[in-house]
Short mmCIF file of C-alpha atoms and ligand atoms in Angstrom, two decimals:
data_model
loop_
_atom_site.label_atom_id
_atom_site.label_comp_id
_atom_site.label_asym_id
_atom_site.label_seq_id
_atom_site.Cartn_x
_atom_site.Cartn_y
_atom_site.Cartn_z
CA UNK A 1 12.97 -1.21 -30.43
CA UNK A 2 11.68 -2.03 -27.07
CA UNK A 3 12.81 -1.27 -23.72
CA UNK A 4 13.43 -3.97 -20.74
CA UNK A 5 11.94 -3.07 -17.69
CA UNK A 6 12.49 -5.15 -14.66
CA UNK A 7 9.68 -4.56 -11.75
CA UNK A 8 10.76 -5.53 -8.31
CA UNK A 9 8.14 -6.18 -5.70
CA UNK A 10 8.97 -7.34 -2.40
CA UNK A 11 5.60 -6.84 0.02
CA UNK A 12 1.90 -7.22 -0.41
CA UNK A 13 1.45 -3.54 -0.58
CA UNK A 14 4.16 -3.23 -3.52
CA UNK A 15 2.37 -6.21 -5.67
CA UNK A 16 -1.17 -4.27 -5.23
CA UNK A 17 0.52 -0.97 -6.27
CA UNK A 18 2.85 -2.56 -9.14
CA UNK A 19 0.14 -5.14 -10.61
CA UNK A 20 -1.69 -2.44 -12.81
CA UNK A 21 2.00 -1.53 -13.84
CA UNK A 22 3.10 -4.94 -14.62
CA UNK A 23 -0.24 -5.68 -16.57
CA UNK A 24 0.46 -2.40 -18.67
CA UNK A 25 4.00 -3.19 -19.34
CA UNK A 26 3.17 -6.73 -20.21
CA UNK A 27 0.23 -5.84 -22.61
CA UNK A 28 2.51 -3.54 -24.72
CA UNK A 29 4.70 -4.39 -27.75
CA UNK A 30 7.00 -1.27 -27.08
CA UNK A 31 8.32 -3.22 -23.68
CA UNK A 32 9.82 -6.41 -22.43
CA UNK A 33 8.37 -6.40 -18.78
CA UNK A 34 9.94 -8.44 -16.30
CA UNK A 35 9.10 -9.00 -12.77
CA UNK A 36 11.48 -10.05 -9.90
CA UNK A 37 9.93 -11.07 -6.41
CA UNK A 38 12.61 -10.47 -3.68
CA UNK A 39 10.41 -12.55 -0.95
CA UNK A 40 10.45 -10.02 1.51
CA UNK A 41 6.87 -10.98 2.24
CA UNK A 42 5.93 -14.21 1.09
CA UNK A 43 2.32 -15.54 2.05
CA UNK A 44 0.97 -11.96 1.67
CA UNK A 45 2.81 -11.28 -1.38
CA UNK A 46 1.53 -14.56 -3.18
CA UNK A 47 -2.27 -13.78 -2.09
CA UNK A 48 -1.92 -10.66 -4.20
CA UNK A 49 0.15 -12.17 -7.15
CA UNK A 50 -2.64 -14.82 -7.32
CA UNK A 51 -5.60 -12.50 -7.49
CA UNK A 52 -3.71 -10.43 -10.51
CA UNK A 53 -2.19 -13.45 -12.25
CA UNK A 54 0.87 -12.44 -12.00
CA UNK A 55 3.90 -14.82 -12.22
CA UNK A 56 7.40 -13.45 -10.87
CA UNK A 57 9.90 -14.31 -13.59
CA UNK A 58 12.60 -14.46 -11.02
CA UNK A 59 12.25 -14.83 -7.07
CA UNK A 60 15.13 -13.97 -4.99
CA UNK A 61 13.43 -15.78 -1.70
CA UNK A 62 15.43 -13.59 0.77
CA UNK A 63 12.69 -14.09 3.41
CA UNK A 64 14.32 -15.29 6.74
CA UNK A 65 12.19 -15.39 10.00
CA UNK A 66 13.60 -13.09 12.29
CA UNK A 67 15.81 -11.10 10.02
CA UNK A 68 16.65 -7.72 10.64
CA UNK A 69 16.79 -4.72 8.29
CA UNK A 70 20.42 -5.11 7.51
CA UNK A 71 20.50 -8.84 6.99
CA UNK A 72 17.57 -8.30 4.66
CA UNK A 73 19.13 -5.49 2.63
CA UNK A 74 22.51 -7.28 2.19
CA UNK A 75 20.44 -10.76 1.01
CA UNK A 76 18.76 -8.55 -1.30
CA UNK A 77 22.21 -6.62 -2.36
CA UNK A 78 23.73 -9.94 -2.95
CA UNK A 79 21.29 -11.48 -4.63
CA UNK A 80 19.71 -9.15 -7.41
CA UNK A 81 23.45 -8.11 -8.23
CA UNK A 82 23.61 -11.10 -10.29
CA UNK A 83 20.30 -11.13 -11.43
CA UNK A 84 20.97 -7.34 -13.01
CA UNK A 85 24.32 -8.45 -14.62
CA UNK A 86 22.02 -11.90 -16.22
CA UNK A 87 18.79 -9.53 -17.45
CA UNK A 88 20.74 -6.15 -18.40
CA UNK A 89 17.73 -4.27 -18.09
CA UNK A 90 17.25 -0.74 -19.60
CA UNK A 91 15.37 0.30 -16.30
CA UNK A 92 14.67 -1.15 -12.90
CA UNK A 93 10.96 -0.30 -11.44
CA UNK A 94 10.53 -0.23 -7.64
CA UNK A 95 7.77 0.96 -5.63
CA UNK A 96 7.46 2.98 -2.33
CA UNK A 97 9.64 2.94 0.62
CA UNK A 98 10.25 -0.89 1.53
CA UNK A 99 13.56 -2.34 2.29
CA UNK A 100 13.08 -4.24 -1.05
CA UNK A 101 12.77 -0.98 -3.00
CA UNK A 102 15.60 0.74 -1.25
CA UNK A 103 18.09 -2.00 -1.77
CA UNK A 104 17.03 -2.90 -5.60
CA UNK A 105 17.49 0.97 -6.59
CA UNK A 106 20.93 1.33 -4.99
CA UNK A 107 21.91 -1.90 -6.51
CA UNK A 108 20.82 -0.81 -9.93
CA UNK A 109 22.33 2.83 -9.35
CA UNK A 110 25.57 0.94 -8.57
CA UNK A 111 25.27 -0.90 -12.11
CA UNK A 112 24.55 2.01 -13.87
CA UNK A 113 21.07 1.08 -14.69
CA UNK A 114 18.17 3.64 -14.70
CA UNK A 115 15.96 3.21 -11.91
CA UNK A 116 12.02 4.29 -12.21
CA UNK A 117 10.47 5.00 -8.94
CA UNK A 118 6.66 4.70 -8.50
CA UNK A 119 4.86 6.79 -6.06
CA UNK A 120 7.99 9.28 -5.26
CA UNK A 121 8.22 12.12 -3.18
CA UNK A 122 6.14 10.67 -0.02
CA UNK A 123 7.87 12.43 2.75
CA UNK A 124 7.12 13.25 6.64
CA UNK A 125 10.66 14.48 6.82
CA UNK A 126 10.73 12.68 10.18
CA UNK A 127 13.47 9.81 10.07
CA UNK A 128 12.00 7.88 12.70
CA UNK A 129 7.98 8.30 10.93
CA UNK A 130 7.82 5.79 9.36
CA UNK A 131 10.82 4.13 10.53
CA UNK A 132 12.62 3.07 7.85
CA UNK A 133 10.35 4.15 5.38
CA UNK A 134 11.56 7.79 5.00
CA UNK A 135 14.86 6.84 4.49
CA UNK A 136 14.28 4.08 1.77
CA UNK A 137 11.98 6.63 -0.18
CA UNK A 138 14.18 9.70 0.05
CA UNK A 139 17.52 7.28 -0.98
CA UNK A 140 15.48 6.07 -4.12
CA UNK A 141 14.73 9.46 -5.17
CA UNK A 142 18.36 10.39 -4.74
CA UNK A 143 19.26 7.60 -7.72
CA UNK A 144 16.40 7.76 -9.58
CA UNK A 145 16.09 9.13 -12.95
CA UNK A 146 12.27 8.64 -13.65
CA UNK A 147 10.27 10.12 -10.63
CA UNK A 148 6.49 9.06 -10.85
CA UNK A 149 4.95 11.38 -8.21
CA UNK A 150 1.34 10.23 -7.27
CA UNK A 151 0.16 13.83 -6.46
CA UNK A 152 1.29 17.68 -6.85
CA UNK A 153 2.08 17.44 -2.93
CA UNK A 154 4.89 14.63 -3.48
CA UNK A 155 6.08 16.62 -6.83
CA UNK A 156 6.55 19.98 -4.69
CA UNK A 157 8.67 17.62 -2.12
CA UNK A 158 10.44 16.46 -4.87
CA UNK A 159 11.29 19.91 -6.64
CA UNK A 160 12.23 21.32 -3.33
CA UNK A 161 14.91 18.72 -2.97
CA UNK A 162 17.04 19.90 -5.88
CA UNK A 163 17.31 16.11 -7.08
CA UNK A 164 19.76 15.10 -9.87
CA UNK A 165 16.59 14.13 -12.15
CA UNK A 166 14.47 16.41 -13.85
CA UNK A 167 11.92 13.69 -14.74
CA UNK A 168 8.81 14.29 -12.38
CA UNK A 169 5.88 13.01 -13.83
CA UNK A 170 2.30 13.22 -11.73
CA UNK A 171 0.93 9.64 -12.19
CA UNK A 172 -1.69 9.76 -9.49
CA UNK A 173 -1.29 6.80 -7.07
CA UNK A 174 -1.61 2.96 -8.77
CA UNK A 175 -3.14 1.97 -5.46
CA UNK A 176 -6.35 3.50 -7.24
CA UNK A 177 -5.77 1.66 -10.39
CA UNK A 178 -5.61 -1.30 -8.52
CA UNK A 179 -8.69 -0.56 -6.53
CA UNK A 180 -11.08 0.30 -9.67
CA UNK A 181 -10.28 -2.24 -11.45
CA UNK A 182 -10.94 -4.75 -8.45
CA UNK A 183 -14.28 -2.89 -7.21
CA UNK A 184 -15.38 -3.20 -10.89
CA UNK A 185 -14.83 -6.79 -10.87
CA UNK A 186 -16.71 -7.32 -7.57
CA UNK A 187 -19.63 -5.46 -8.95
CA UNK A 188 -19.38 -7.07 -11.98
CA UNK A 189 -19.28 -10.63 -10.54
CA UNK A 190 -22.48 -11.85 -8.51
CA UNK A 191 -21.21 -15.38 -7.80
CA UNK A 192 -18.01 -13.51 -6.52
CA UNK A 193 -20.66 -11.15 -4.08
CA UNK A 194 -22.20 -14.63 -2.68
CA UNK A 195 -18.61 -16.13 -2.22
CA UNK A 196 -17.62 -13.00 -0.27
CA UNK A 197 -20.86 -12.68 1.54
CA UNK A 198 -20.54 -16.15 2.90
CA UNK A 199 -16.84 -15.84 3.83
CA UNK A 200 -18.08 -12.84 5.97
CA UNK A 201 -21.15 -13.97 7.20
CA UNK A 202 -20.08 -13.60 11.07
CA UNK A 203 -20.37 -10.17 10.95
CA UNK A 204 -23.31 -8.86 12.37
CA UNK A 205 -25.25 -6.80 9.46
CA UNK A 206 -27.51 -5.44 12.21
CA UNK A 207 -23.95 -3.53 13.49
CA UNK A 208 -21.74 -1.13 11.91
CA UNK A 209 -18.67 -2.04 10.30
CA UNK A 210 -15.21 -0.68 11.63
CA UNK A 211 -12.43 -2.01 9.50
CA UNK A 212 -8.84 -2.14 11.44
CA UNK A 213 -5.40 -2.54 9.99
CA UNK A 214 -2.26 -1.84 11.49
CA UNK A 215 1.62 -2.61 11.18
CA UNK A 216 3.83 0.15 11.58
CA UNK A 217 7.10 -0.72 13.32
CA UNK A 218 7.07 2.57 15.15
CA UNK A 219 4.10 1.23 16.87
CA UNK A 220 5.78 -1.74 18.14
CA UNK A 221 5.32 -2.31 21.82
CA UNK A 222 3.54 0.17 23.81
CA UNK A 223 2.06 1.62 20.58
CA UNK A 224 0.00 -1.56 19.75
CA UNK A 225 -0.82 -2.42 23.50
CA UNK A 226 -2.64 1.06 23.41
CA UNK A 227 -4.29 0.36 20.17
CA UNK A 228 -5.57 -2.67 21.78
CA UNK A 229 -6.93 -0.72 24.39
CA UNK A 230 -8.76 1.73 22.47
CA UNK A 231 -9.93 -1.50 20.40
CA UNK A 232 -11.34 -2.97 23.61
CA UNK A 233 -12.93 -0.01 24.77
CA UNK A 234 -14.68 0.22 21.44
CA UNK A 235 -15.74 -3.07 21.58
CA UNK A 236 -18.08 -2.05 24.50
CA UNK A 237 -20.37 0.03 22.71
CA UNK A 238 -22.41 -2.72 21.68
CA UNK A 239 -23.48 -1.22 18.46
CA UNK A 240 -19.98 -2.28 16.30
CA UNK A 241 -18.51 -5.01 14.55
CA UNK A 242 -14.90 -4.52 14.66
CA UNK A 243 -12.87 -6.70 11.94
CA UNK A 244 -9.05 -6.60 12.31
CA UNK A 245 -7.13 -8.62 9.63
CA UNK A 246 -3.92 -8.83 11.73
CA UNK A 247 -0.81 -8.32 10.22
CA UNK A 248 1.82 -11.47 10.42
CA UNK A 249 4.46 -9.53 12.00
CA UNK A 250 4.94 -11.16 15.21
CA UNK A 251 5.37 -7.71 16.74
CA UNK A 252 1.69 -7.33 15.68
CA UNK A 253 0.41 -10.48 15.80
CA UNK A 254 1.22 -11.64 19.05
CA UNK A 255 0.45 -8.72 20.93
CA UNK A 256 -2.75 -8.03 19.13
CA UNK A 257 -3.66 -11.54 19.99
CA UNK A 258 -2.54 -11.55 23.35
CA UNK A 259 -4.66 -8.66 24.35
CA UNK A 260 -7.86 -8.66 22.25
CA UNK A 261 -8.25 -12.62 21.59
CA UNK A 262 -11.83 -13.21 23.20
CA UNK A 263 -12.81 -9.38 23.24
CA UNK A 264 -16.17 -8.55 22.55
CA UNK A 265 -17.63 -7.48 19.23
CA UNK A 266 -13.61 -8.02 17.59
CA UNK A 267 -13.12 -10.39 15.09
CA UNK A 268 -9.19 -11.04 14.89
CA UNK A 269 -8.64 -12.66 11.51
CA UNK A 270 -5.85 -13.76 9.54
CA UNK A 271 -4.67 -11.07 6.65
CA UNK A 272 -7.29 -11.32 4.01
CA UNK A 273 -6.69 -11.38 0.16
CA UNK A 274 -6.73 -7.93 -1.67
CA UNK A 275 -10.38 -9.00 -3.12
CA UNK A 276 -11.65 -9.83 0.12
CA UNK A 277 -10.36 -6.45 1.28
CA UNK A 278 -11.60 -4.53 -1.05
CA UNK A 279 -15.16 -5.93 0.15
CA UNK A 280 -14.71 -5.16 3.49
CA UNK A 281 -13.23 -1.66 2.65
CA UNK A 282 -16.41 -1.18 0.60
CA UNK A 283 -18.82 -2.33 3.65
CA UNK A 284 -17.29 -0.84 6.00
CA UNK A 285 -18.48 2.71 7.59
CA UNK A 286 -15.25 4.06 9.25
CA UNK A 287 -11.72 2.72 8.87
CA UNK A 288 -8.93 2.72 11.73
CA UNK A 289 -5.62 2.33 10.35
CA UNK A 290 -1.54 3.05 10.13
CA UNK A 291 -1.59 1.72 6.76
CA UNK A 292 -0.83 4.17 3.91
CA UNK A 293 -2.30 2.66 1.04
CA UNK A 294 -5.40 2.15 2.95
CA UNK A 295 -5.32 5.59 3.64
CA UNK A 296 -5.67 6.26 -0.11
CA UNK A 297 -8.49 3.43 -1.07
CA UNK A 298 -10.60 4.52 1.82
CA UNK A 299 -10.56 8.32 0.50
CA UNK A 300 -11.37 6.83 -2.87
CA UNK A 301 -14.40 5.18 -1.74
CA UNK A 302 -15.42 7.93 0.68
CA UNK A 303 -14.88 6.10 3.76
CA UNK A 304 -13.68 8.23 7.25
CA UNK A 305 -10.39 7.00 8.22
CA UNK A 306 -8.93 7.20 11.49
CA UNK A 307 -4.90 7.66 11.21
CA UNK A 308 -3.15 5.75 13.98
CA UNK A 309 0.03 7.45 13.46
CA UNK A 310 1.72 10.85 14.55
CA UNK A 311 2.70 12.20 10.83
CA UNK A 312 1.51 10.86 7.46
CA UNK A 313 2.73 11.71 4.21
CA UNK A 314 -0.69 11.64 2.50
CA UNK A 315 -1.57 15.23 3.91
CA UNK A 316 -4.71 15.43 0.75
CA UNK A 317 -6.97 13.18 3.02
CA UNK A 318 -6.44 15.08 6.09
CA UNK A 319 -6.74 18.43 4.46
CA UNK A 320 -10.19 17.27 2.61
CA UNK A 321 -11.72 16.48 6.05
CA UNK A 322 -11.79 12.47 5.15
CA UNK A 323 -8.69 11.48 7.80
CA UNK A 324 -7.40 12.39 10.99
CA UNK A 325 -4.25 11.79 12.62
CA UNK A 326 -4.85 10.37 16.04
CA UNK A 327 -1.36 8.49 16.72
CA UNK A 328 -1.93 5.64 19.36
CA UNK A 329 -3.07 7.29 22.27
CA UNK A 330 -6.41 5.45 23.17
CA UNK A 331 -8.70 8.36 24.27
CA UNK A 332 -7.82 10.60 20.58
CA UNK A 333 -8.61 6.92 18.94
CA UNK A 334 -11.96 6.26 20.50
CA UNK A 335 -13.09 9.90 20.38
CA UNK A 336 -11.81 10.44 16.60
CA UNK A 337 -13.82 6.99 15.71
CA UNK A 338 -16.72 8.25 17.51
CA UNK A 339 -16.24 11.14 15.16
CA UNK A 340 -15.79 9.21 11.88
CA UNK A 341 -18.76 7.37 12.49
CA UNK A 342 -21.10 10.16 13.28
CA UNK A 343 -19.71 11.75 9.80
CA UNK A 344 -20.13 8.25 7.53
CA UNK A 345 -23.67 9.10 6.88
CA UNK A 346 -22.74 11.90 4.39
CA UNK A 347 -21.03 9.09 1.94
CA UNK A 348 -22.11 10.60 -1.29
CA UNK A 349 -20.47 13.60 -0.33
CA UNK A 350 -17.21 12.18 0.97
CA UNK A 351 -17.01 9.96 -1.84
CA UNK A 352 -17.43 12.99 -4.24
CA UNK A 353 -14.33 14.39 -2.38
CA UNK A 354 -12.22 11.08 -1.78
CA UNK A 355 -12.83 10.07 -5.37
CA UNK A 356 -9.85 11.62 -7.32
CA UNK A 357 -7.62 12.51 -4.59
CA UNK A 358 -5.06 10.47 -4.70
CA UNK A 359 -5.65 9.38 -8.61
CA UNK A 360 -7.83 8.45 -11.11
CA UNK A 361 -6.98 4.92 -12.34
CA UNK A 362 -4.91 5.91 -15.26
CA UNK A 363 -1.59 5.89 -13.27
CA UNK A 364 -0.28 2.51 -14.91
CA UNK A 365 -0.86 4.06 -18.17
CA UNK A 366 1.02 7.12 -17.52
CA UNK A 367 4.10 5.50 -16.60
CA UNK A 368 3.74 2.98 -19.56
CA UNK A 369 3.66 6.07 -21.63
CA UNK A 370 6.86 7.93 -19.86
CA UNK A 371 9.31 4.60 -19.92
CA UNK A 372 8.60 3.37 -23.51
CA UNK A 373 8.58 7.09 -24.86
CA UNK A 374 7.22 7.50 -28.38
CA UNK A 375 6.82 3.91 -28.71
CA UNK A 376 5.05 3.86 -25.57
CA UNK A 377 2.84 6.47 -26.35
CA UNK A 378 1.67 4.69 -29.41
CA UNK A 379 1.22 1.28 -27.31
CA UNK A 380 -0.76 3.47 -24.73
CA UNK A 381 -3.04 4.76 -27.35
CA UNK A 382 -3.72 1.07 -28.90
CA UNK A 383 -3.90 -0.38 -25.43
CA UNK A 384 -6.79 2.40 -24.13
CA UNK A 385 -8.55 1.83 -27.36
C1 LIG B 401 4.76 4.82 5.12
C2 LIG B 401 3.78 3.84 4.63
O1 LIG B 401 2.65 4.33 4.47
N1 LIG B 401 4.13 3.11 3.27
C3 LIG B 401 3.33 2.45 2.51
C4 LIG B 401 3.49 0.81 2.68
O2 LIG B 401 2.48 0.20 2.53
P1 LIG B 401 1.13 0.23 3.58
O3 LIG B 401 1.22 1.10 4.47
O4 LIG B 401 -0.02 0.43 2.24
O5 LIG B 401 0.94 -1.19 3.85
P2 LIG B 401 0.15 -2.26 4.31
O6 LIG B 401 -0.84 -1.59 5.01
O7 LIG B 401 0.49 -3.78 4.41
O8 LIG B 401 -0.78 -2.93 2.60
C5 LIG B 401 -1.72 -2.12 2.47
C6 LIG B 401 -2.30 -2.61 1.12
O9 LIG B 401 -2.64 -4.37 1.62
C7 LIG B 401 -4.20 -4.41 1.40
N2 LIG B 401 -4.57 -5.44 2.38
C8 LIG B 401 -4.44 -4.73 3.87
C9 LIG B 401 -5.31 -5.84 4.92
C10 LIG B 401 -5.42 -7.21 4.37
O10 LIG B 401 -5.88 -8.02 5.11
N3 LIG B 401 -5.39 -7.79 2.87
C11 LIG B 401 -5.29 -6.80 2.15
O11 LIG B 401 -5.06 -7.11 0.88
C12 LIG B 401 -4.65 -3.42 1.45
O12 LIG B 401 -5.44 -3.18 0.61
C13 LIG B 401 -3.66 -2.05 0.89
O13 LIG B 401 -3.73 -2.14 -0.46
O14 LIG B 401 4.64 0.59 1.79
C14 LIG B 401 3.96 0.56 0.50
C15 LIG B 401 4.99 -0.19 -0.53
O15 LIG B 401 6.28 0.46 -0.61
C16 LIG B 401 3.90 2.03 0.23
O16 LIG B 401 3.19 2.36 -1.05
C17 LIG B 401 3.19 2.72 0.99
O17 LIG B 401 3.65 4.28 1.07
#
């Protein structure tokens, strides 16, 4: 008796974090895994799917330039309703906190289809930070039957909300599954490493590498202007190479390129594929970001992270002394980056602390086991042997 599990992905981070789950489901005889891409992201999503050799079975193609959260959500609701009727999945799996995940989960709830939430329980309890992700993930947890919490702290968040479902399973974050698989692939492939070295030969190896990413809505406008001021100042240091793959969202790309194009020691590049980003993360001495996944990945690699946010739903890294919350004030960003670089030498110790902070690389297997019940447990054993 197999169960049909429909995995929904819309953005780059969802694809990265769902890839290990999609692969585990596909390899299990106990599950019929089906994949639907919504098209919330296009180019950045396709880069990930190619690396993990995942071809979605369905694509809602909802992407429209300049769409609003409401036009995006309404297009997803409209199109996914028909897909649910056609496929009649036993479970719809969504990830994290995007509009894709929220709309897909609520649409499943409307049709009485069980929802599994991967990365359940992340909270800041601030509806404006991150916006709209805090609303999205809390709405999903209200309707989800299977709550896959990445850490104990996310499990505690769920327990105090007295949700309908009591099926909470601490799995670890699937981003660590993806990271470990990818770093292993890079370390095991000399030709790939040569290609990656060549792709990034513009980075002066005599200088220290600071890797930057940023895309939070709540920083649009003044926030990104302040971030650019901080980066321009850091670029003046002379001992740093700053590499910043600039998110494609026009609210980020336009401001950053206007203010930093041609700035000293700052390389503004297009978003790089996931393999390349893991390569850069592995090479970097410190990370400056507002990303959720990058906080988790950096910790796992023992990298110190400066978080350009006011709040984070990843308290573990801050409590472990690996990450520091600084918001978008240029002075605070610059001094925190100095501290991160000063502490970067203790990489072995930091890696020991951060290695399993967010998971052990087995999250996808735990989710498979839970979803397919006994049959899944048997399949998980077969898969793991
Ligand atoms: C509020 C919040 O934190 N929400 C998060 C948000 O995800 P995020 O903040 O992590 O989003 P990004 O920063 O866009 O993606 C990051 C990924 O992209 C890779 N990367 C990066 C730059 C590049 O040039 N090439 C790449 O390949 C990188 O390795 C990493 O894995 O939504 C997710 C979905 O629901 C949630 O899981 C997650 O809570």
